[in-house]
Amino acid sequence: MSSQSPSGPLSRLFRAARAYPRRAPLTFAYVCLLLSGHAWLGYGLSDERAVALLDFLSTNPDNLRDHPVAALLGSALFFDGTLTDVASPDFIGTLITLGLGVGGFLAWAECRWGTLRAAAAFLGGHIAATLLTAVVIIVALRQDWYPTAVRQASDYGVSYGAQTVLALGILAMPRRYGLPWAVFVLAWPIGGLEWMGPLPDFTTIGHIVAALIGFGIVIVSRLVRSRSQEAGPSSAPHSVVPDSDGPGSDRGPDLASPAAETDSPSPPAAPTVQQAGSPRHS
């Protein structure tokens, strides 16, 4: 009779943590950068200088017109949340965006698709959602749906990019969980929803747009995969769009699996002479 060792889950968690920096180096470095920047804002700068820096990096319409590159890239270097006030809704948002989005699914995308594709998905979602939201803000200002103060509103952080990779998480799980996960990704930002005339607040719009961008990547990925399978492996062109593993699985590599501990394959087993029985697939 065999029984699972009680140290099994802890051992698996330890292997995953040990393999994390090597399997997802960009994500690991980015998380360290975000945590360092958060500590620097909170403890290394005065309140006035921290507010001035974040105001400069905010992706509001005035900043996007005055210094678009610095605002778009600089706003992704800090996260808007808390790590200490665990009883606040902001802490839940930090767990979802920084923990689950960046630390979890961005790392999964990097392991699965490579550093460049994962970075392109995250940064593309961040930039595209920011710019599309800015268009909504400008239209709403012209219609007097938003107050004029929105032009200089503080709006920075990683949440739009995190929303995009959270939506990509559909590819990391069996398809029967895809719909509930999509509902979660779309629903959690609505917790802080505020209506301003006929439109919700622009941050909620931005999160929904970022999620839709991620879902769009999922759809394109599966279409490319389906067409590649129909064309056959010999005639299917190489695609720059990440594909999925196929129906029913859609799983990425396991950071904690023994196979993830080494980069080289194990040597083949020595052949046996006149072995009876059928071959076994591992």
PDB file of C-alpha atoms in Angstrom:
ATOM      1  CA  MET A   1       0.000   0.000   0.000  1.00  0.00           C
ATOM      2  CA  SER A   2       1.385   3.373  -1.022  1.00  0.00           C
ATOM      3  CA  SER A   3       0.639   6.668   0.699  1.00  0.00           C
ATOM      4  CA  GLN A   4       1.495  10.226  -0.211  1.00  0.00           C
ATOM      5  CA  SER A   5       4.188  11.765   1.912  1.00  0.00           C
ATOM      6  CA  PRO A   6       2.957  14.745   3.939  1.00  0.00           C
ATOM      7  CA  SER A   7       6.012  16.656   2.767  1.00  0.00           C
ATOM      8  CA  GLY A   8       5.010  16.206  -0.881  1.00  0.00           C
ATOM      9  CA  PRO A   9       3.203  19.543  -1.374  1.00  0.00           C
ATOM     10  CA  LEU A  10       5.910  21.433   0.517  1.00  0.00           C
ATOM     11  CA  SER A  11       8.614  19.769  -1.530  1.00  0.00           C
ATOM     12  CA  ARG A  12       6.784  20.645  -4.728  1.00  0.00           C
ATOM     13  CA  LEU A  13       6.400  24.265  -3.603  1.00  0.00           C
ATOM     14  CA  PHE A  14      10.095  24.441  -2.759  1.00  0.00           C
ATOM     15  CA  ARG A  15      11.075  23.101  -6.179  1.00  0.00           C
ATOM     16  CA  ALA A  16       8.781  25.634  -7.871  1.00  0.00           C
ATOM     17  CA  ALA A  17      10.280  28.519  -5.865  1.00  0.00           C
ATOM     18  CA  ARG A  18      13.812  27.347  -6.603  1.00  0.00           C
ATOM     19  CA  ALA A  19      13.112  27.025 -10.333  1.00  0.00           C
ATOM     20  CA  TYR A  20      11.166  30.294 -10.606  1.00  0.00           C
ATOM     21  CA  PRO A  21      14.077  32.723 -11.234  1.00  0.00           C
ATOM     22  CA  ARG A  22      15.599  30.422 -13.849  1.00  0.00           C
ATOM     23  CA  ARG A  23      12.405  29.500 -15.662  1.00  0.00           C
ATOM     24  CA  ALA A  24      10.922  33.021 -15.626  1.00  0.00           C
ATOM     25  CA  PRO A  25      13.869  35.415 -15.259  1.00  0.00           C
ATOM     26  CA  LEU A  26      12.108  38.473 -16.697  1.00  0.00           C
ATOM     27  CA  THR A  27       9.083  38.070 -14.431  1.00  0.00           C
ATOM     28  CA  PHE A  28      11.306  37.491 -11.405  1.00  0.00           C
ATOM     29  CA  ALA A  29      13.327  40.624 -12.148  1.00  0.00           C
ATOM     30  CA  TYR A  30      10.164  42.633 -12.826  1.00  0.00           C
ATOM     31  CA  VAL A  31       8.549  41.589  -9.539  1.00  0.00           C
ATOM     32  CA  CYS A  32      11.738  42.536  -7.687  1.00  0.00           C
ATOM     33  CA  LEU A  33      11.753  45.904  -9.483  1.00  0.00           C
ATOM     34  CA  LEU A  34       8.126  46.572  -8.574  1.00  0.00           C
ATOM     35  CA  LEU A  35       8.686  45.691  -4.925  1.00  0.00           C
ATOM     36  CA  SER A  36      11.830  47.823  -4.783  1.00  0.00           C
ATOM     37  CA  GLY A  37      10.038  50.759  -6.400  1.00  0.00           C
ATOM     38  CA  HIS A  38       7.156  50.424  -3.965  1.00  0.00           C
ATOM     39  CA  ALA A  39       9.555  50.477  -1.015  1.00  0.00           C
ATOM     40  CA  TRP A  40      11.434  53.447  -2.489  1.00  0.00           C
ATOM     41  CA  LEU A  41       8.230  55.463  -2.860  1.00  0.00           C
ATOM     42  CA  GLY A  42       7.127  54.626   0.656  1.00  0.00           C
ATOM     43  CA  TYR A  43      10.398  54.951   2.535  1.00  0.00           C
ATOM     44  CA  GLY A  44      13.012  56.559   0.283  1.00  0.00           C
ATOM     45  CA  LEU A  45      11.139  59.654  -0.862  1.00  0.00           C
ATOM     46  CA  SER A  46       9.203  62.310   0.929  1.00  0.00           C
ATOM     47  CA  ASP A  47       5.459  62.322   0.416  1.00  0.00           C
ATOM     48  CA  GLU A  48       5.680  65.431  -1.748  1.00  0.00           C
ATOM     49  CA  ARG A  49       8.353  63.996  -4.060  1.00  0.00           C
ATOM     50  CA  ALA A  50       6.573  60.647  -4.315  1.00  0.00           C
ATOM     51  CA  VAL A  51       3.313  62.334  -5.291  1.00  0.00           C
ATOM     52  CA  ALA A  52       5.121  64.559  -7.798  1.00  0.00           C
ATOM     53  CA  LEU A  53       6.811  61.542  -9.412  1.00  0.00           C
ATOM     54  CA  LEU A  54       3.574  59.573  -9.704  1.00  0.00           C
ATOM     55  CA  ASP A  55       1.766  62.610 -11.069  1.00  0.00           C
ATOM     56  CA  PHE A  56       4.439  62.902 -13.774  1.00  0.00           C
ATOM     57  CA  LEU A  57       4.162  59.199 -14.681  1.00  0.00           C
ATOM     58  CA  SER A  58       0.362  59.032 -14.620  1.00  0.00           C
ATOM     59  CA  THR A  59      -1.219  58.165 -17.949  1.00  0.00           C
ATOM     60  CA  ASN A  60      -3.838  60.904 -17.937  1.00  0.00           C
ATOM     61  CA  PRO A  61      -4.636  62.783 -21.174  1.00  0.00           C
ATOM     62  CA  ASP A  62      -2.448  65.776 -20.327  1.00  0.00           C
ATOM     63  CA  ASN A  63       0.623  63.629 -19.646  1.00  0.00           C
ATOM     64  CA  LEU A  64       0.020  61.456 -22.708  1.00  0.00           C
ATOM     65  CA  ARG A  65       0.001  64.597 -24.826  1.00  0.00           C
ATOM     66  CA  ASP A  66       3.027  66.170 -23.122  1.00  0.00           C
ATOM     67  CA  HIS A  67       5.364  63.145 -22.550  1.00  0.00           C
ATOM     68  CA  PRO A  68       3.656  59.976 -23.831  1.00  0.00           C
ATOM     69  CA  VAL A  69       6.656  57.599 -23.791  1.00  0.00           C
ATOM     70  CA  ALA A  70       7.727  58.465 -20.254  1.00  0.00           C
ATOM     71  CA  ALA A  71       4.144  58.156 -19.005  1.00  0.00           C
ATOM     72  CA  LEU A  72       3.382  54.872 -20.773  1.00  0.00           C
ATOM     73  CA  LEU A  73       6.598  53.135 -19.749  1.00  0.00           C
ATOM     74  CA  GLY A  74       7.162  54.807 -16.393  1.00  0.00           C
ATOM     75  CA  SER A  75       3.655  54.074 -15.146  1.00  0.00           C
ATOM     76  CA  ALA A  76       4.403  50.343 -15.443  1.00  0.00           C
ATOM     77  CA  LEU A  77       7.322  50.596 -13.001  1.00  0.00           C
ATOM     78  CA  PHE A  78       5.108  51.019  -9.931  1.00  0.00           C
ATOM     79  CA  PHE A  79       1.986  49.307  -8.678  1.00  0.00           C
ATOM     80  CA  ASP A  80      -0.928  51.131  -7.125  1.00  0.00           C
ATOM     81  CA  GLY A  81      -1.809  49.089  -4.069  1.00  0.00           C
ATOM     82  CA  THR A  82      -0.773  48.073  -0.585  1.00  0.00           C
ATOM     83  CA  LEU A  83       1.166  45.184   0.916  1.00  0.00           C
ATOM     84  CA  THR A  84       0.530  46.027   4.557  1.00  0.00           C
ATOM     85  CA  ASP A  85      -3.139  46.974   4.944  1.00  0.00           C
ATOM     86  CA  VAL A  86      -4.401  43.424   4.557  1.00  0.00           C
ATOM     87  CA  ALA A  87      -7.966  44.305   5.594  1.00  0.00           C
ATOM     88  CA  SER A  88      -8.471  46.805   2.771  1.00  0.00           C
ATOM     89  CA  PRO A  89      -9.922  46.163  -0.700  1.00  0.00           C
ATOM     90  CA  ASP A  90      -6.675  47.569  -2.144  1.00  0.00           C
ATOM     91  CA  PHE A  91      -4.797  44.597  -0.712  1.00  0.00           C
ATOM     92  CA  ILE A  92      -7.123  42.201  -2.561  1.00  0.00           C
ATOM     93  CA  GLY A  93      -6.461  44.142  -5.749  1.00  0.00           C
ATOM     94  CA  THR A  94      -2.708  43.888  -5.136  1.00  0.00           C
ATOM     95  CA  LEU A  95      -2.957  40.123  -4.680  1.00  0.00           C
ATOM     96  CA  ILE A  96      -4.854  39.793  -7.955  1.00  0.00           C
ATOM     97  CA  THR A  97      -2.741  42.119 -10.101  1.00  0.00           C
ATOM     98  CA  LEU A  98       0.761  41.817  -8.646  1.00  0.00           C
ATOM     99  CA  GLY A  99       0.519  38.314  -7.204  1.00  0.00           C
ATOM    100  CA  LEU A 100      -1.758  36.388  -9.526  1.00  0.00           C
ATOM    101  CA  GLY A 101      -1.352  38.478 -12.681  1.00  0.00           C
ATOM    102  CA  VAL A 102       2.336  39.436 -12.748  1.00  0.00           C
ATOM    103  CA  GLY A 103       3.838  36.857 -10.412  1.00  0.00           C
ATOM    104  CA  GLY A 104       1.632  34.018 -11.634  1.00  0.00           C
ATOM    105  CA  PHE A 105       0.375  34.245 -15.201  1.00  0.00           C
ATOM    106  CA  LEU A 106       3.132  36.467 -16.590  1.00  0.00           C
ATOM    107  CA  ALA A 107       5.600  33.866 -15.316  1.00  0.00           C
ATOM    108  CA  TRP A 108       3.483  31.124 -16.906  1.00  0.00           C
ATOM    109  CA  ALA A 109       3.478  32.987 -20.232  1.00  0.00           C
ATOM    110  CA  GLU A 110       7.247  33.457 -20.072  1.00  0.00           C
ATOM    111  CA  CYS A 111       7.815  29.758 -19.398  1.00  0.00           C
ATOM    112  CA  ARG A 112       5.365  28.758 -22.096  1.00  0.00           C
ATOM    113  CA  TRP A 113       6.070  31.240 -24.908  1.00  0.00           C
ATOM    114  CA  GLY A 114       9.434  32.773 -24.083  1.00  0.00           C
ATOM    115  CA  THR A 115      10.520  36.097 -22.666  1.00  0.00           C
ATOM    116  CA  LEU A 116       9.884  38.275 -25.723  1.00  0.00           C
ATOM    117  CA  ARG A 117       6.354  37.037 -26.391  1.00  0.00           C
ATOM    118  CA  ALA A 118       5.369  37.265 -22.731  1.00  0.00           C
ATOM    119  CA  ALA A 119       6.755  40.800 -22.486  1.00  0.00           C
ATOM    120  CA  ALA A 120       4.967  41.756 -25.708  1.00  0.00           C
ATOM    121  CA  ALA A 121       1.632  40.457 -24.391  1.00  0.00           C
ATOM    122  CA  PHE A 122       1.981  42.258 -21.056  1.00  0.00           C
ATOM    123  CA  LEU A 123       3.348  45.540 -22.391  1.00  0.00           C
ATOM    124  CA  GLY A 124       1.019  45.476 -25.390  1.00  0.00           C
ATOM    125  CA  GLY A 125      -1.987  45.069 -23.120  1.00  0.00           C
ATOM    126  CA  HIS A 126      -0.755  47.853 -20.853  1.00  0.00           C
ATOM    127  CA  ILE A 127      -0.167  50.328 -23.680  1.00  0.00           C
ATOM    128  CA  ALA A 128      -3.195  49.450 -25.812  1.00  0.00           C
ATOM    129  CA  ALA A 129      -5.633  49.534 -22.899  1.00  0.00           C
ATOM    130  CA  THR A 130      -4.160  52.840 -21.682  1.00  0.00           C
ATOM    131  CA  LEU A 131      -4.461  54.517 -25.080  1.00  0.00           C
ATOM    132  CA  LEU A 132      -7.976  53.211 -25.744  1.00  0.00           C
ATOM    133  CA  THR A 133      -9.054  54.361 -22.299  1.00  0.00           C
ATOM    134  CA  ALA A 134      -7.561  57.794 -23.001  1.00  0.00           C
ATOM    135  CA  VAL A 135      -9.742  58.020 -26.110  1.00  0.00           C
ATOM    136  CA  VAL A 136     -12.803  57.230 -23.991  1.00  0.00           C
ATOM    137  CA  ILE A 137     -11.769  59.914 -21.488  1.00  0.00           C
ATOM    138  CA  ILE A 138     -11.366  62.551 -24.203  1.00  0.00           C
ATOM    139  CA  VAL A 139     -14.770  61.740 -25.688  1.00  0.00           C
ATOM    140  CA  ALA A 140     -16.381  61.770 -22.239  1.00  0.00           C
ATOM    141  CA  LEU A 141     -14.799  65.136 -21.427  1.00  0.00           C
ATOM    142  CA  ARG A 142     -16.157  66.644 -24.620  1.00  0.00           C
ATOM    143  CA  GLN A 143     -19.615  65.371 -23.724  1.00  0.00           C
ATOM    144  CA  ASP A 144     -19.292  66.623 -20.113  1.00  0.00           C
ATOM    145  CA  TRP A 145     -19.680  63.086 -18.792  1.00  0.00           C
ATOM    146  CA  TYR A 146     -16.424  63.256 -16.818  1.00  0.00           C
ATOM    147  CA  PRO A 147     -15.264  66.186 -14.699  1.00  0.00           C
ATOM    148  CA  THR A 148     -12.395  68.226 -16.106  1.00  0.00           C
ATOM    149  CA  ALA A 149     -10.156  67.132 -13.215  1.00  0.00           C
ATOM    150  CA  VAL A 150      -9.833  63.740 -14.934  1.00  0.00           C
ATOM    151  CA  ARG A 151      -7.348  65.365 -17.321  1.00  0.00           C
ATOM    152  CA  GLN A 152      -4.783  65.447 -14.500  1.00  0.00           C
ATOM    153  CA  ALA A 153      -5.984  62.385 -12.593  1.00  0.00           C
ATOM    154  CA  SER A 154      -3.442  60.058 -11.012  1.00  0.00           C
ATOM    155  CA  ASP A 155      -3.459  56.832 -13.025  1.00  0.00           C
ATOM    156  CA  TYR A 156      -0.442  54.527 -12.885  1.00  0.00           C
ATOM    157  CA  GLY A 157       0.349  50.904 -12.178  1.00  0.00           C
ATOM    158  CA  VAL A 158       0.590  47.421 -13.676  1.00  0.00           C
ATOM    159  CA  SER A 159      -3.070  46.457 -13.511  1.00  0.00           C
ATOM    160  CA  TYR A 160      -3.866  46.818 -17.237  1.00  0.00           C
ATOM    161  CA  GLY A 161      -0.984  44.567 -18.238  1.00  0.00           C
ATOM    162  CA  ALA A 162      -1.877  42.198 -15.407  1.00  0.00           C
ATOM    163  CA  GLN A 163      -5.475  42.056 -16.655  1.00  0.00           C
ATOM    164  CA  THR A 164      -4.248  41.050 -20.095  1.00  0.00           C
ATOM    165  CA  VAL A 165      -2.166  38.136 -18.818  1.00  0.00           C
ATOM    166  CA  LEU A 166      -4.937  37.144 -16.404  1.00  0.00           C
ATOM    167  CA  ALA A 167      -7.194  36.759 -19.432  1.00  0.00           C
ATOM    168  CA  LEU A 168      -4.495  34.662 -21.093  1.00  0.00           C
ATOM    169  CA  GLY A 169      -4.756  32.355 -18.104  1.00  0.00           C
ATOM    170  CA  ILE A 170      -7.594  30.595 -19.918  1.00  0.00           C
ATOM    171  CA  LEU A 171      -4.881  28.824 -21.915  1.00  0.00           C
ATOM    172  CA  ALA A 172      -3.259  27.568 -18.713  1.00  0.00           C
ATOM    173  CA  MET A 173      -6.256  25.549 -17.514  1.00  0.00           C
ATOM    174  CA  PRO A 174      -8.651  22.919 -18.798  1.00  0.00           C
ATOM    175  CA  ARG A 175     -11.335  24.401 -21.024  1.00  0.00           C
ATOM    176  CA  ARG A 176     -14.137  23.517 -18.627  1.00  0.00           C
ATOM    177  CA  TYR A 177     -12.757  26.209 -16.325  1.00  0.00           C
ATOM    178  CA  GLY A 178     -12.424  28.801 -19.090  1.00  0.00           C
ATOM    179  CA  LEU A 179     -15.848  30.417 -18.716  1.00  0.00           C
ATOM    180  CA  PRO A 180     -15.731  30.767 -14.901  1.00  0.00           C
ATOM    181  CA  TRP A 181     -12.245  32.215 -15.174  1.00  0.00           C
ATOM    182  CA  ALA A 182     -13.337  34.707 -17.829  1.00  0.00           C
ATOM    183  CA  VAL A 183     -16.224  35.791 -15.600  1.00  0.00           C
ATOM    184  CA  PHE A 184     -13.809  36.317 -12.701  1.00  0.00           C
ATOM    185  CA  VAL A 185     -11.371  38.363 -14.805  1.00  0.00           C
ATOM    186  CA  LEU A 186     -14.172  40.621 -16.033  1.00  0.00           C
ATOM    187  CA  ALA A 187     -15.996  40.849 -12.704  1.00  0.00           C
ATOM    188  CA  TRP A 188     -13.329  41.609 -10.113  1.00  0.00           C
ATOM    189  CA  PRO A 189     -12.609  45.215 -11.308  1.00  0.00           C
ATOM    190  CA  ILE A 190     -16.313  46.046 -10.999  1.00  0.00           C
ATOM    191  CA  GLY A 191     -15.974  45.938  -7.203  1.00  0.00           C
ATOM    192  CA  GLY A 192     -14.918  49.601  -7.202  1.00  0.00           C
ATOM    193  CA  LEU A 193     -17.239  50.708  -9.995  1.00  0.00           C
ATOM    194  CA  GLU A 194     -18.418  54.322  -9.972  1.00  0.00           C
ATOM    195  CA  TRP A 195     -20.797  55.756 -12.557  1.00  0.00           C
ATOM    196  CA  MET A 196     -20.134  59.160 -14.071  1.00  0.00           C
ATOM    197  CA  GLY A 197     -23.146  59.934 -16.178  1.00  0.00           C
ATOM    198  CA  PRO A 198     -23.709  57.231 -18.802  1.00  0.00           C
ATOM    199  CA  LEU A 199     -20.191  55.771 -18.364  1.00  0.00           C
ATOM    200  CA  PRO A 200     -18.427  53.999 -15.505  1.00  0.00           C
ATOM    201  CA  ASP A 201     -15.180  55.400 -14.173  1.00  0.00           C
ATOM    202  CA  PHE A 202     -12.267  55.229 -16.586  1.00  0.00           C
ATOM    203  CA  THR A 203     -10.220  52.755 -14.519  1.00  0.00           C
ATOM    204  CA  THR A 204     -13.008  50.178 -14.720  1.00  0.00           C
ATOM    205  CA  ILE A 205     -13.219  50.762 -18.467  1.00  0.00           C
ATOM    206  CA  GLY A 206      -9.455  50.299 -18.744  1.00  0.00           C
ATOM    207  CA  HIS A 207      -9.531  46.979 -16.903  1.00  0.00           C
ATOM    208  CA  ILE A 208     -12.358  45.666 -19.074  1.00  0.00           C
ATOM    209  CA  VAL A 209     -10.538  46.761 -22.239  1.00  0.00           C
ATOM    210  CA  ALA A 210      -7.314  45.085 -21.055  1.00  0.00           C
ATOM    211  CA  ALA A 211      -9.190  41.852 -20.368  1.00  0.00           C
ATOM    212  CA  LEU A 212     -10.795  41.945 -23.820  1.00  0.00           C
ATOM    213  CA  ILE A 213      -7.345  42.357 -25.358  1.00  0.00           C
ATOM    214  CA  GLY A 214      -6.202  39.226 -23.550  1.00  0.00           C
ATOM    215  CA  PHE A 215      -9.292  37.295 -24.655  1.00  0.00           C
ATOM    216  CA  GLY A 216      -8.607  38.424 -28.210  1.00  0.00           C
ATOM    217  CA  ILE A 217      -5.102  36.945 -28.011  1.00  0.00           C
ATOM    218  CA  VAL A 218      -6.624  33.695 -26.735  1.00  0.00           C
ATOM    219  CA  ILE A 219      -9.049  33.541 -29.671  1.00  0.00           C
ATOM    220  CA  VAL A 220      -6.323  34.250 -32.229  1.00  0.00           C
ATOM    221  CA  SER A 221      -4.061  31.688 -30.599  1.00  0.00           C
ATOM    222  CA  ARG A 222      -6.682  28.955 -30.818  1.00  0.00           C
ATOM    223  CA  LEU A 223      -7.607  29.859 -34.388  1.00  0.00           C
ATOM    224  CA  VAL A 224      -3.965  29.617 -35.438  1.00  0.00           C
ATOM    225  CA  ARG A 225      -3.643  26.311 -33.618  1.00  0.00           C
ATOM    226  CA  SER A 226      -6.764  24.922 -35.265  1.00  0.00           C
ATOM    227  CA  ARG A 227      -5.652  25.957 -38.749  1.00  0.00           C
ATOM    228  CA  SER A 228      -2.197  24.517 -38.154  1.00  0.00           C
ATOM    229  CA  GLN A 229      -3.718  21.196 -37.181  1.00  0.00           C
ATOM    230  CA  GLU A 230      -5.955  21.185 -40.257  1.00  0.00           C
ATOM    231  CA  ALA A 231      -3.033  21.979 -42.542  1.00  0.00           C
ATOM    232  CA  GLY A 232      -0.902  19.230 -41.032  1.00  0.00           C
ATOM    233  CA  PRO A 233       2.458  19.465 -39.286  1.00  0.00           C
ATOM    234  CA  SER A 234       4.465  19.383 -42.521  1.00  0.00           C
ATOM    235  CA  SER A 235       2.646  22.262 -44.220  1.00  0.00           C
ATOM    236  CA  ALA A 236       1.729  24.447 -41.231  1.00  0.00           C
ATOM    237  CA  PRO A 237       3.693  27.717 -41.278  1.00  0.00           C
ATOM    238  CA  HIS A 238       5.501  28.903 -38.188  1.00  0.00           C
ATOM    239  CA  SER A 239       3.356  31.443 -36.375  1.00  0.00           C
ATOM    240  CA  VAL A 240       4.422  34.304 -34.181  1.00  0.00           C
ATOM    241  CA  VAL A 241       1.179  33.913 -32.246  1.00  0.00           C
ATOM    242  CA  PRO A 242       1.519  31.632 -29.203  1.00  0.00           C
ATOM    243  CA  ASP A 243      -0.510  28.483 -29.565  1.00  0.00           C
ATOM    244  CA  SER A 244      -2.254  26.249 -27.090  1.00  0.00           C
ATOM    245  CA  ASP A 245      -1.668  22.609 -26.324  1.00  0.00           C
ATOM    246  CA  GLY A 246      -4.947  21.503 -27.790  1.00  0.00           C
ATOM    247  CA  PRO A 247      -8.428  20.616 -26.570  1.00  0.00           C
ATOM    248  CA  GLY A 248      -8.874  19.520 -23.032  1.00  0.00           C
ATOM    249  CA  SER A 249      -5.462  20.400 -21.671  1.00  0.00           C
ATOM    250  CA  ASP A 250      -4.202  23.889 -22.513  1.00  0.00           C
ATOM    251  CA  ARG A 251      -1.579  23.636 -19.844  1.00  0.00           C
ATOM    252  CA  GLY A 252       1.842  25.184 -19.726  1.00  0.00           C
ATOM    253  CA  PRO A 253       5.024  23.768 -18.228  1.00  0.00           C
ATOM    254  CA  ASP A 254       5.065  22.896 -14.565  1.00  0.00           C
ATOM    255  CA  LEU A 255       7.756  24.856 -12.743  1.00  0.00           C
ATOM    256  CA  ALA A 256       7.770  22.305  -9.972  1.00  0.00           C
ATOM    257  CA  SER A 257       7.991  19.210 -12.139  1.00  0.00           C
ATOM    258  CA  PRO A 258      11.233  17.239 -12.062  1.00  0.00           C
ATOM    259  CA  ALA A 259      11.620  17.874 -15.791  1.00  0.00           C
ATOM    260  CA  ALA A 260      11.833  21.589 -15.091  1.00  0.00           C
ATOM    261  CA  GLU A 261      14.896  21.158 -12.915  1.00  0.00           C
ATOM    262  CA  THR A 262      17.214  20.562 -15.856  1.00  0.00           C
ATOM    263  CA  ASP A 263      17.405  22.104 -19.269  1.00  0.00           C
ATOM    264  CA  SER A 264      18.690  18.997 -21.003  1.00  0.00           C
ATOM    265  CA  PRO A 265      16.627  15.857 -21.636  1.00  0.00           C
ATOM    266  CA  SER A 266      17.343  12.684 -19.746  1.00  0.00           C
ATOM    267  CA  PRO A 267      19.429  10.099 -21.623  1.00  0.00           C
ATOM    268  CA  PRO A 268      17.426   7.312 -23.274  1.00  0.00           C
ATOM    269  CA  ALA A 269      17.097   4.060 -21.430  1.00  0.00           C
ATOM    270  CA  ALA A 270      19.135   1.125 -22.663  1.00  0.00           C
ATOM    271  CA  PRO A 271      17.155  -1.117 -25.068  1.00  0.00           C
ATOM    272  CA  THR A 272      16.009  -4.462 -23.810  1.00  0.00           C
ATOM    273  CA  VAL A 273      16.163  -7.617 -25.856  1.00  0.00           C
ATOM    274  CA  GLN A 274      12.877  -9.216 -26.884  1.00  0.00           C
ATOM    275  CA  GLN A 275      10.796  -7.287 -24.390  1.00  0.00           C
ATOM    276  CA  ALA A 276       7.193  -8.467 -24.456  1.00  0.00           C
ATOM    277  CA  GLY A 277       4.186  -6.145 -24.338  1.00  0.00           C
ATOM    278  CA  SER A 278       3.241  -2.867 -25.977  1.00  0.00           C
ATOM    279  CA  PRO A 279       5.150   0.453 -25.652  1.00  0.00           C
ATOM    280  CA  ARG A 280       4.172   2.739 -22.792  1.00  0.00           C
ATOM    281  CA  HIS A 281       3.647   6.508 -23.279  1.00  0.00           C
ATOM    282  CA  SER A 282       4.882   8.736 -20.472  1.00  0.00           C
TER     283      SER A 282
END
